[in-house]
mmCIF file of C-alpha atoms in Angstrom:
data_model
loop_
_atom_site.group_PDB
_atom_site.id
_atom_site.type_symbol
_atom_site.label_atom_id
_atom_site.label_comp_id
_atom_site.label_asym_id
_atom_site.label_seq_id
_atom_site.Cartn_x
_atom_site.Cartn_y
_atom_site.Cartn_z
ATOM 1 C CA MET A 1048 7.819 -35.054 3.855
ATOM 2 C CA ASP A 1049 5.257 -36.978 1.836
ATOM 3 C CA VAL A 1050 6.345 -39.467 -0.767
ATOM 4 C CA VAL A 1051 5.661 -38.366 -4.323
ATOM 5 C CA GLU A 1052 4.084 -41.149 -6.321
ATOM 6 C CA THR A 1053 3.905 -39.626 -9.791
ATOM 7 C CA MET A 1054 5.894 -37.218 -11.896
ATOM 8 C CA ASP A 1055 2.824 -34.959 -12.089
ATOM 9 C CA GLU A 1056 2.733 -34.747 -8.295
ATOM 10 C CA LEU A 1057 6.420 -33.861 -8.222
ATOM 11 C CA ILE A 1058 6.006 -31.164 -10.879
ATOM 12 C CA ALA A 1059 3.008 -29.708 -9.030
ATOM 13 C CA ARG A 1060 4.945 -29.630 -5.757
ATOM 14 C CA VAL A 1061 7.940 -27.930 -7.375
ATOM 15 C CA GLN A 1062 5.691 -25.376 -9.096
ATOM 16 C CA GLN A 1063 4.000 -24.601 -5.781
ATOM 17 C CA GLN A 1064 7.396 -23.990 -4.154
ATOM 18 C CA VAL A 1065 8.420 -21.699 -7.020
ATOM 19 C CA TYR A 1066 5.192 -19.723 -6.590
ATOM 20 C CA ARG A 1067 5.795 -19.424 -2.854
ATOM 21 C CA LEU A 1068 9.367 -18.232 -3.425
ATOM 22 C CA THR A 1069 8.139 -15.699 -5.968
ATOM 23 C CA ASP A 1070 5.526 -14.452 -3.504
ATOM 24 C CA LEU A 1071 8.201 -14.145 -0.803
ATOM 25 C CA ARG A 1072 10.507 -12.223 -3.123
ATOM 26 C CA ASP A 1073 7.691 -9.878 -4.127
ATOM 27 C CA ALA A 1074 6.733 -9.277 -0.502
ATOM 28 C CA MET A 1075 10.359 -8.643 0.458
ATOM 29 C CA THR A 1076 10.926 -6.154 -2.336
ATOM 30 C CA GLY A 1077 7.627 -4.491 -1.489
ATOM 31 C CA ILE A 1078 8.704 -3.481 1.995
ATOM 32 C CA LEU A 1079 8.824 0.279 2.296
ATOM 33 C CA ILE A 1080 8.833 1.842 5.750
ATOM 34 C CA THR A 1081 8.262 5.519 6.497
ATOM 35 C CA GLU A 1082 9.094 6.848 9.937
ATOM 36 C CA THR A 1083 8.629 10.419 11.151
ATOM 37 C CA SER A 1084 10.362 11.818 14.208
ATOM 38 C CA SER A 1085 8.204 12.542 17.244
ATOM 39 C CA ASP A 1086 8.562 16.285 16.672
ATOM 40 C CA GLY A 1087 7.662 15.907 12.987
ATOM 41 C CA THR A 1088 10.853 17.514 11.681
ATOM 42 C CA VAL A 1089 12.424 14.470 10.009
ATOM 43 C CA THR A 1090 10.869 11.772 7.835
ATOM 44 C CA VAL A 1091 12.916 8.775 6.748
ATOM 45 C CA GLU A 1092 11.965 6.089 4.238
ATOM 46 C CA VAL A 1093 13.783 2.762 4.000
ATOM 47 C CA ASP A 1094 13.336 -0.427 1.998
ATOM 48 C CA GLY A 1095 13.340 -4.021 3.209
ATOM 49 C CA ASN A 1096 17.130 -4.022 3.417
ATOM 50 C CA ALA A 1097 16.938 -0.951 5.677
ATOM 51 C CA ALA A 1098 18.566 1.098 2.906
ATOM 52 C CA LEU A 1099 17.613 4.753 2.854
ATOM 53 C CA THR A 1100 15.253 5.519 -0.028
ATOM 54 C CA GLY A 1101 13.867 8.860 1.076
ATOM 55 C CA LEU A 1102 14.621 11.674 3.486
ATOM 56 C CA SER A 1103 12.710 14.878 4.106
ATOM 57 C CA PHE A 1104 12.731 17.689 6.628
ATOM 58 C CA THR A 1105 10.324 20.383 7.702
ATOM 59 C CA GLY A 1106 11.373 23.984 8.162
ATOM 60 C CA ALA A 1107 11.356 23.366 11.907
ATOM 61 C CA ILE A 1108 14.795 21.752 11.674
ATOM 62 C CA SER A 1109 16.239 25.269 11.633
ATOM 63 C CA LYS A 1110 15.234 25.523 15.310
ATOM 64 C CA LEU A 1111 17.260 22.440 16.249
ATOM 65 C CA THR A 1112 20.859 22.583 17.359
ATOM 66 C CA PRO A 1113 23.259 20.495 15.267
ATOM 67 C CA GLU A 1114 23.336 17.916 18.075
ATOM 68 C CA GLN A 1115 19.526 17.773 18.268
ATOM 69 C CA PHE A 1116 19.286 17.479 14.486
ATOM 70 C CA GLU A 1117 21.835 14.650 14.424
ATOM 71 C CA LYS A 1118 20.078 12.772 17.230
ATOM 72 C CA THR A 1119 16.652 13.230 15.631
ATOM 73 C CA LEU A 1120 17.890 12.051 12.236
ATOM 74 C CA VAL A 1121 19.773 9.034 13.586
ATOM 75 C CA ASP A 1122 16.979 7.982 15.943
ATOM 76 C CA THR A 1123 14.363 8.253 13.195
ATOM 77 C CA ALA A 1124 16.502 6.334 10.708
ATOM 78 C CA ARG A 1125 17.229 3.663 13.319
ATOM 79 C CA ALA A 1126 13.509 3.256 14.065
ATOM 80 C CA ALA A 1127 12.695 2.920 10.363
ATOM 81 C CA ALA A 1128 15.476 0.380 9.844
ATOM 82 C CA HIS A 1129 14.322 -1.628 12.858
ATOM 83 C CA ARG A 1130 10.754 -1.768 11.529
ATOM 84 C CA ALA A 1131 11.990 -2.826 8.068
ATOM 85 C CA VAL A 1132 14.205 -5.613 9.405
ATOM 86 C CA THR A 1133 11.422 -6.791 11.715
ATOM 87 C CA GLU A 1134 8.958 -6.945 8.822
ATOM 88 C CA LEU A 1135 11.492 -8.806 6.686
ATOM 89 C CA GLY A 1136 12.116 -11.282 9.495
ATOM 90 C CA GLU A 1137 8.400 -11.908 9.908
ATOM 91 C CA LEU A 1138 8.036 -12.657 6.196
ATOM 92 C CA ILE A 1139 10.901 -15.137 6.321
ATOM 93 C CA ASN A 1140 9.603 -16.773 9.503
ATOM 94 C CA ASP A 1141 6.143 -17.163 7.958
ATOM 95 C CA PHE A 1142 7.670 -18.650 4.818
ATOM 96 C CA ASN A 1143 9.742 -21.111 6.835
ATOM 97 C CA ALA A 1144 6.782 -22.085 9.015
ATOM 98 C CA GLU A 1145 4.706 -22.870 5.917
ATOM 99 C CA SER A 1146 7.571 -24.887 4.466
ATOM 100 C CA THR A 1147 7.659 -27.235 7.439
ATOM 101 C CA ARG A 1148 3.952 -28.069 7.321
#
């Protein structure tokens, strides 16, 4: 890390880090993933923590057996959660990579 020679340089560096952290927080809270099952019957929405924020079904779910419905719901939710966690990880990795420059 570079040596800071003046108080102004130190303040500027700290402010820049605060801005970067704020940008990271905003990006993390802005993650919203929507995933629809391959048959279109189930749509799941999750946030960046992979917490369920929305769930909808089409009328076609009435044609599914309980086992098919369960599998479709779980698989769709799992796919949405995986995408959310992946996106969150990419944001953190990018932040860390910029911090080491």
